[in-house]
XYZ file of C-alpha atoms in Angstrom:
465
model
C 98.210 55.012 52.358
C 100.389 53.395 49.739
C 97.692 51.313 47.343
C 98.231 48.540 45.322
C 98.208 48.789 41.428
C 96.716 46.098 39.588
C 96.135 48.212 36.733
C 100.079 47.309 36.035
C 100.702 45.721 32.890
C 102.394 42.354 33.357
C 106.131 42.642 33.780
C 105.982 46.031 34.679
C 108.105 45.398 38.081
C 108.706 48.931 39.643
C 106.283 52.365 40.255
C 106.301 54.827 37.679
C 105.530 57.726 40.171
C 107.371 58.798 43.442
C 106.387 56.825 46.309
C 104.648 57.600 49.661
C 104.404 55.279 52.349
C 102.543 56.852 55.528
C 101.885 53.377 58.145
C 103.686 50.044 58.449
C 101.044 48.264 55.919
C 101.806 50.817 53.357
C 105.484 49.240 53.249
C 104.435 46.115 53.423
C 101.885 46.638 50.553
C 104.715 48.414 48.548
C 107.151 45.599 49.035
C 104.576 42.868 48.547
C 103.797 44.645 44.898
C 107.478 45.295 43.445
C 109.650 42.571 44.861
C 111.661 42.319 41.969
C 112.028 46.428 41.324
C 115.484 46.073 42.932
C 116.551 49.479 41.141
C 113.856 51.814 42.370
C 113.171 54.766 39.513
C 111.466 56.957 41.271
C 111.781 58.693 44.753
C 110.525 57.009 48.161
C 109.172 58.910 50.834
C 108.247 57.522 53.849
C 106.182 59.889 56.777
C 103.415 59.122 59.604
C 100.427 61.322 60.048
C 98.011 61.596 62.954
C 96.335 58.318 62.225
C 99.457 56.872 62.098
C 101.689 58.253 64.460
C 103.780 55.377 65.845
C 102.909 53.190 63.695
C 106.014 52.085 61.420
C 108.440 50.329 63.425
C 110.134 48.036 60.649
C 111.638 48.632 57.539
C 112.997 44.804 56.926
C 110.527 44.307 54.066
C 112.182 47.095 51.851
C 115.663 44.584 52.020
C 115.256 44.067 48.109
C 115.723 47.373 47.264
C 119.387 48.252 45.884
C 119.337 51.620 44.683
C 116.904 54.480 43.995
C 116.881 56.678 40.778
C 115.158 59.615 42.855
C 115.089 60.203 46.862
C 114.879 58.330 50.144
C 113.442 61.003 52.800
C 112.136 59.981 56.598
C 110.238 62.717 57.889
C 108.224 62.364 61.607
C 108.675 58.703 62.105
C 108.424 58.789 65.651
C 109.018 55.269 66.954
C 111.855 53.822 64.378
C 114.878 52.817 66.373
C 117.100 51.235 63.361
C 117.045 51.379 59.687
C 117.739 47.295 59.601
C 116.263 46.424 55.845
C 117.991 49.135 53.671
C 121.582 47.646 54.028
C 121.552 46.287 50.717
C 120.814 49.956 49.448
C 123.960 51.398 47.386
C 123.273 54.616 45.594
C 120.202 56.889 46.463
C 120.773 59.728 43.170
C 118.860 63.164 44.441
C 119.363 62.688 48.501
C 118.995 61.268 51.419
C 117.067 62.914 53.684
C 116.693 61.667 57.843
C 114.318 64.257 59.404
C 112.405 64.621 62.936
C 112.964 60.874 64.058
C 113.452 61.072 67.609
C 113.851 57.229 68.690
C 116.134 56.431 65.577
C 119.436 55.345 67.166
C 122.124 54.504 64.529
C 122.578 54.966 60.949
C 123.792 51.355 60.338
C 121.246 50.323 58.194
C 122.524 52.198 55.579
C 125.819 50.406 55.832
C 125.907 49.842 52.100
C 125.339 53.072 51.136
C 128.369 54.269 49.082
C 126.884 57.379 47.029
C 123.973 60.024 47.217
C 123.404 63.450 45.778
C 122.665 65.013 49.053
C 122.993 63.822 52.913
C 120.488 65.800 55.541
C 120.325 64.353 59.400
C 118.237 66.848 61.005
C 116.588 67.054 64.292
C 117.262 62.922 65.150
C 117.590 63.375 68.974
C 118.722 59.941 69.734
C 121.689 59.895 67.619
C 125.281 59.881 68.715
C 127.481 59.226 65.537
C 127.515 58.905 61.801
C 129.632 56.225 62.057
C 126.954 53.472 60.867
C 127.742 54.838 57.033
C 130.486 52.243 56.730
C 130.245 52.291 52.917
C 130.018 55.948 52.018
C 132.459 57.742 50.158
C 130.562 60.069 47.668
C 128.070 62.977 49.190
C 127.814 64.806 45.491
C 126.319 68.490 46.138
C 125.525 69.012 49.894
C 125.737 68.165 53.207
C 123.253 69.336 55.785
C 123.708 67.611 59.957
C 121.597 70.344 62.032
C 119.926 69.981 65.173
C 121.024 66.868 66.367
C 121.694 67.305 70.379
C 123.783 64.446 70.628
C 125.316 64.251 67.374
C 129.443 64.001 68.327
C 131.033 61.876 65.903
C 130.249 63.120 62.367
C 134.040 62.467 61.132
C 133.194 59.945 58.483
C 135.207 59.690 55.402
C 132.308 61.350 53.312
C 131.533 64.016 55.296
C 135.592 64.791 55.532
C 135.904 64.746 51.714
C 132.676 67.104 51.389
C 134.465 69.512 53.419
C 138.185 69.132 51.674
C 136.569 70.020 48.534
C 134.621 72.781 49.958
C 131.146 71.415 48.921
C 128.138 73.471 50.247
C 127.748 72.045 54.095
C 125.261 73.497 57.030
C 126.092 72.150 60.225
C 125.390 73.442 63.628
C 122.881 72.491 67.096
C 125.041 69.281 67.354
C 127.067 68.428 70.311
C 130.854 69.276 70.474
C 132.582 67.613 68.354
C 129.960 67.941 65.160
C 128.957 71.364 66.445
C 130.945 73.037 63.186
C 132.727 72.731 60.255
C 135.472 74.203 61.328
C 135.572 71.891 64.267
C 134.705 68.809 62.197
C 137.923 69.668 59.496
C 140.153 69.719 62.302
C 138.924 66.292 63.861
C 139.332 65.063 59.930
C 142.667 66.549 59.345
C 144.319 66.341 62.823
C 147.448 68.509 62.461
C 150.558 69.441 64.591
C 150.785 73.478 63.156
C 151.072 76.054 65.081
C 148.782 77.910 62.135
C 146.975 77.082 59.476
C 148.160 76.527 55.835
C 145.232 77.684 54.206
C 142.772 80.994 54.287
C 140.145 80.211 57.452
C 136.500 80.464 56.796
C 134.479 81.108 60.104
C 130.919 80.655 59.729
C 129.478 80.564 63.888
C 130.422 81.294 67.225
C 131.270 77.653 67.594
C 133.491 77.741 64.906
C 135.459 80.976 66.254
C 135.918 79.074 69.465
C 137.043 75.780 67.490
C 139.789 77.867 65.553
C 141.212 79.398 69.002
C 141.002 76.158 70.566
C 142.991 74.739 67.408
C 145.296 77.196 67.331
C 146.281 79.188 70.545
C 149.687 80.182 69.503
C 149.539 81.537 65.742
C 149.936 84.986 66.898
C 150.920 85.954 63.259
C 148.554 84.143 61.026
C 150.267 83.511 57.992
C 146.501 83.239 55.728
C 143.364 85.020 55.493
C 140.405 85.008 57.837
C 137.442 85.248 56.846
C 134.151 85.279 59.369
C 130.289 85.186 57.472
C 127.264 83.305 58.363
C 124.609 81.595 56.001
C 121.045 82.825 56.226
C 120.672 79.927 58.421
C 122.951 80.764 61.241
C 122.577 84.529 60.894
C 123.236 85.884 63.946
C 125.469 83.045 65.945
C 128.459 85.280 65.309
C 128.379 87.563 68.738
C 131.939 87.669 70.558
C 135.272 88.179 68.544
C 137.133 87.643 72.116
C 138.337 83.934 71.330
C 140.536 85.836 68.785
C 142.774 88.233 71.023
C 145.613 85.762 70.458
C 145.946 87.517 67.049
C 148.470 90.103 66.580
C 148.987 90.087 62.593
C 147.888 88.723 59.273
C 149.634 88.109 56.509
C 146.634 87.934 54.034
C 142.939 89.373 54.520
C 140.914 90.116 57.704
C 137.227 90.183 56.310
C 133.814 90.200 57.574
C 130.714 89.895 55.733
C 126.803 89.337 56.687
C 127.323 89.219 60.661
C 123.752 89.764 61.543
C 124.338 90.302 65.440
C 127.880 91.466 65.992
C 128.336 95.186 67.746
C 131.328 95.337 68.290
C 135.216 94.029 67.620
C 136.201 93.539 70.775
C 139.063 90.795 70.138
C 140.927 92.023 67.692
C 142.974 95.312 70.239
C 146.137 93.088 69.554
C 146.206 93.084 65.590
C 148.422 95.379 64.722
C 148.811 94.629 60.817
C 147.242 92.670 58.141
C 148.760 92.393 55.489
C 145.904 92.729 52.424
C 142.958 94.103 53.275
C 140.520 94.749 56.272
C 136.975 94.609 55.396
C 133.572 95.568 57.319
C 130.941 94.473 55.163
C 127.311 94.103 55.963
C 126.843 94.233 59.591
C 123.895 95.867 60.838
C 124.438 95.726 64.754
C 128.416 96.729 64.833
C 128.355 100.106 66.348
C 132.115 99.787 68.043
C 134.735 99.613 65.860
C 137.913 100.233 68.585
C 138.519 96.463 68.818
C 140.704 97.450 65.872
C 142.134 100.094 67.249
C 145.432 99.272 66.888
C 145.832 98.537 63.684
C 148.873 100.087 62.262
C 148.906 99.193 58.797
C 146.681 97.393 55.627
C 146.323 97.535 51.986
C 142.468 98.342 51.783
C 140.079 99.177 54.897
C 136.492 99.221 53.949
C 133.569 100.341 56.032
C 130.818 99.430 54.081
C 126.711 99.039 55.231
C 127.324 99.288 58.400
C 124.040 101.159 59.263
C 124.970 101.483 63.092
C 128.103 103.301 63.007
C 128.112 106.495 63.828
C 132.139 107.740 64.332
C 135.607 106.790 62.878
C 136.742 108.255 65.857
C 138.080 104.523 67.267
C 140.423 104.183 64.411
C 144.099 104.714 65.169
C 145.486 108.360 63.934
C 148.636 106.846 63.459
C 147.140 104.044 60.879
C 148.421 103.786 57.263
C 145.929 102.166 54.377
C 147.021 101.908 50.813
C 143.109 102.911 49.981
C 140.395 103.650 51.872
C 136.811 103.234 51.285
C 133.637 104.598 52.924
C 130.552 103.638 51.636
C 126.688 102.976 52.775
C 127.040 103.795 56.282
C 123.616 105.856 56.475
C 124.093 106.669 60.434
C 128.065 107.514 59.793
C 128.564 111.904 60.110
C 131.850 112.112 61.938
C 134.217 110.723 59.522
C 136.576 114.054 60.225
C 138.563 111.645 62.415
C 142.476 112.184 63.245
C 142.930 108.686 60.674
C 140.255 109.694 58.169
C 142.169 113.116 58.175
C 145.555 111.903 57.545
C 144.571 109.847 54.692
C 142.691 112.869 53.127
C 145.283 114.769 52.897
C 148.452 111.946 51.872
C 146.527 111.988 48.533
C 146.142 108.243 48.512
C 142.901 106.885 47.048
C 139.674 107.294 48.789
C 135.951 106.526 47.824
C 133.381 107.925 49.977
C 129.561 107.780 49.267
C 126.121 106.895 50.581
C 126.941 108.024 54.581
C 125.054 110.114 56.859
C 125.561 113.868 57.265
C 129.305 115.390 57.266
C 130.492 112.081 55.552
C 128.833 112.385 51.829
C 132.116 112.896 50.209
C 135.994 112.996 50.461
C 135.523 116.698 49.710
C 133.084 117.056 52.620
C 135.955 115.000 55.012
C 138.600 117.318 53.428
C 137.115 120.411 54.225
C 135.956 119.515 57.900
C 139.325 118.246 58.522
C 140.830 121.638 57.232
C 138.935 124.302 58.896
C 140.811 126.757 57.471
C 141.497 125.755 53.645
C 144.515 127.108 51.845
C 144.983 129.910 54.115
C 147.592 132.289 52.781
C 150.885 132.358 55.360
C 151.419 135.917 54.871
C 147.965 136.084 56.153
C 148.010 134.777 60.019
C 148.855 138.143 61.639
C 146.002 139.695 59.890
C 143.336 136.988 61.246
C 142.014 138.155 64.340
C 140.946 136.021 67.553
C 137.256 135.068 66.906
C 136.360 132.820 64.123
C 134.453 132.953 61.187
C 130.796 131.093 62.593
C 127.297 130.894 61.429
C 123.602 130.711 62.943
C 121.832 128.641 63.076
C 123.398 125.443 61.808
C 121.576 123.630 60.766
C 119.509 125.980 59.047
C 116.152 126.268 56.836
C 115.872 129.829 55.743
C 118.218 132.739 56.984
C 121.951 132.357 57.743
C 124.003 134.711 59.807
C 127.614 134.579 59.115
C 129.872 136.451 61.685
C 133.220 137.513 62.307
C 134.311 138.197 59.245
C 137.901 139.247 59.398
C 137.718 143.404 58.743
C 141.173 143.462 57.871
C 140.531 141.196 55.118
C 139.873 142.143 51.708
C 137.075 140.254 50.897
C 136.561 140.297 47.216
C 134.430 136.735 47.017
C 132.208 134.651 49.178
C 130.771 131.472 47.910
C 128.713 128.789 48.715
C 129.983 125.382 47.633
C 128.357 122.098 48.037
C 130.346 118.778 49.197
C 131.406 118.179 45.496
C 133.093 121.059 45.237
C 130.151 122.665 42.969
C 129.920 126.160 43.404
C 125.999 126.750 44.155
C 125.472 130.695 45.242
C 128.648 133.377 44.668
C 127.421 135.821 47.105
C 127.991 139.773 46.471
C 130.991 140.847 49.119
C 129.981 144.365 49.033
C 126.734 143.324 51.175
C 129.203 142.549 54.146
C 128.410 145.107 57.255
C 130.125 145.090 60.440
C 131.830 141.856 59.746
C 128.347 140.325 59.461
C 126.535 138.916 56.490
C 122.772 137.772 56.266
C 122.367 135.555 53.242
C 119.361 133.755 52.417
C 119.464 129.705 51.624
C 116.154 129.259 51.862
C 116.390 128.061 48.270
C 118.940 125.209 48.409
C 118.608 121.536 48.873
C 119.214 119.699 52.554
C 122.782 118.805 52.282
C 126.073 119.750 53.523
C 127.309 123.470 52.117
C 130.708 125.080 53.152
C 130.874 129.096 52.511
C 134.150 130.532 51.976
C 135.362 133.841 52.553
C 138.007 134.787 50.043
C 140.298 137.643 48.957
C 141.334 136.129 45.746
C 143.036 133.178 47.523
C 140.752 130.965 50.086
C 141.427 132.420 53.499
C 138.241 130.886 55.771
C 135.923 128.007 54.886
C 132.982 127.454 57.635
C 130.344 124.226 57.122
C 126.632 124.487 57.364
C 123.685 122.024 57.182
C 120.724 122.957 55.121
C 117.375 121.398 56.443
């Protein structure tokens, strides 16, 4: 427990070392030894342990105290119902900190409270409002109300103006009504718009369903959305459906760090957004068709999406200023209808870091060709079967077949998905429109061979185990 100092010089009034006060004698002791230290320098921490479980039940003898240079944290004081004795309290500098206090009722002994560094309220079970911080107007770095089951009013003037100026704030496990920011903001700023003025940041589930409540007829969203999560919440973010009032954005749709999410389902009624659409970080999402009606954006990125497997989804009709495909280790089809278009309009394109058939925008470009740069003059010449080879994938030997006899062949090459020439084969070695080559010697990857008769007439993909 908290013990007395007599080793104090005389007129040294206040503790020179952060405070710990563990049973009710421990504050009386404390108050009893510094009744003058009405400017506390040091932090104040007050906790139970086993032995003491229980036992502090009045905080009336710390009513001289008027600020603290340091902290003020509560942490498993089971049986305090009020904070009656710290009203005359103005300024606590690091934070505030109200933690596992199950019987505490009301915040109004803090009523004087105007200014702290940091406010947490977490896991008080009793609690219903915030409203007992009368006096507060200045929460300087963070705000943090989680786990409060019966937390609903949390629209205090500080906590509003934390949020305005987009201070760091955690807040979720609270009843409706304090259950997010997004949901606090609008209780602060109660507004008649259809939409919102500014960009939306969506950080939980409850926050999704707070902006469609808010909102139910801004079809075309004239800012940008943005949905993440915080280490904290990672995973709340599991249903996009709240969203199908959406049909366009004028601004950014973007996700990033969505720990849970497979799939868009929601979005099948966007149809353009204006900047950019982004996929960014989200390990679970292995449907993308909730966007499959997107018509038009600046940018589309797919990026670490590890689940993903096709671009199929994507509408073959969409238009992207640039697209970009990058460290999606489970994405091979990427030859999509979309993907395909783009390849060829010769708009940019950055594609790297994806699973089989999707290393490059070479490798798209020659899947989604089949045959590349095949001559006109050259169709009646090509005969029914195609150029194929066995087996594929393959480790040592590779049969190539139907090679077109009436075809000149004066060069066959292998060429890797950067367009790197790797093996030039020797055409005179082709029999019977057959051709046994061995690759035994080249690295796994994606290869394309191409049969040629001074201009490219067939180009056929293999994978080297």
């Amino acid at each position: 427990g908290f013990a007395i100092q007599p080793e104090l010089d005389a007129g040294e009034d206040c503790p020179s070392e952060d405070v710990v006060l563990r049973s009710q004698a421990d504050i009386e002791a404390f108050a009893a030894q510094f009744p003058n230290c009405t400017n506390i320098p040091v932090g104040i921490f007050i906790t139970e342990d086993e032995s003491t479980r229980g036992d502090i039940v009045d905080l009336s003898a710390l009513s001289f105290i008027e600020s603290i240079d340091g902290h003020l944290a509560f942490f498993k004081v089971r049986d305090l119902t009020s904070l009656t004795g710290l009203e005359n309290i103005t300024s606590v500098t690091d934070f505030v900190g109200l933690n596992n206090m199950l019987s505490l009722e009301d915040l109004d002994g803090l009523s004087g409270l105007q200014s702290t560094g940091l406010l947490q309220v977490n896991k008080l079970g009793s609690l219903t409002a915030l409203d007992g911080l009368v006096s507060l107007q200045t929460i300087e770095n963070e705000l943090v109300l989680i786990n409060n089951p019966n937390l609903s009013n949390c629209s205090i003037d500080a906590v509003c103006a934390v949020l305005a100026m987009g201070k760091p704030a955690r807040i979720l496990n609270n009843l409706e009504g304090c259950s997010s920011t997004f949901e606090i903001e609008q209780i602060c700023n109660p507004a008649e718009d259809v939409c919102p003025t500014e960009d939306v940041i969506l950080r939980s589930q409850a926050d999704i369903e707070a902006f469609a409540a808010a909102f139910p007829n801004c079809t075309n969203l004239p800012v940008g959305l943005f949905l993440t999560e915080d280490n904290a919440i990672s995973g709340s973010i599991v249903d996009l459906t709240p969203l199908s009032f959406l049909e366009s954005i004028d601004g950014h749709l973007a996700f990033f760090k969505l720990g849970a999410l497979t799939s868009l389902n929601g979005l099948e009624n966007i149809t353009s957004v204006t900047d950019f659409v982004g996929l960014n970080r989200m390990p679970q999402l292995v449907d993308i068709s909730g966007i499959a009606n997107l018509e038009s954006t600046g940018l589309l990125q797919l990026n670490k999406l590890e689940a993903l497997t096709s671009t199929s989804n994507l509408n073959s009709q969409l238009v992207v200023d640039e697209l970009v495909i990058i460290n999606n280790t489970n994405l091979s089809n990427c030859a999509s209808p979309f993907v395909c278009s783009h390849v060829t309009s010769g708009r940019p394109i950055t594609v790297r870091n994806n699973g089989a058939f999707c290393v490059s925008a070479e490798a798209i470009g020659f899947l989604c060709s089949g045959l590349v740069g095949k001559q006109e003059n050259s169709l009646e010449e090509v005969e029914a079967a195609p150029l194929g080879v066995y087996p594929n994938p393959v480790r040592s030997r590779l049969a190539v077949k139907n090679i077109k006899s009436s075809i000149k062949v004066v060069d066959v090459k292998i060429v890797d998905t950067f367009g790197n020439v790797v093996r030039e084969v020797d055409a005179s070695t082709i029999a019977n429109g057959q051709l046994n080559l061995d690759v035994s010697g080249l690295r796994s990857g994606v290869y394309y061979l191409h049969i040629s008769n001074g201009t490219l007439i067939e180009s056929v993909s293999f994978m080297k185990l």
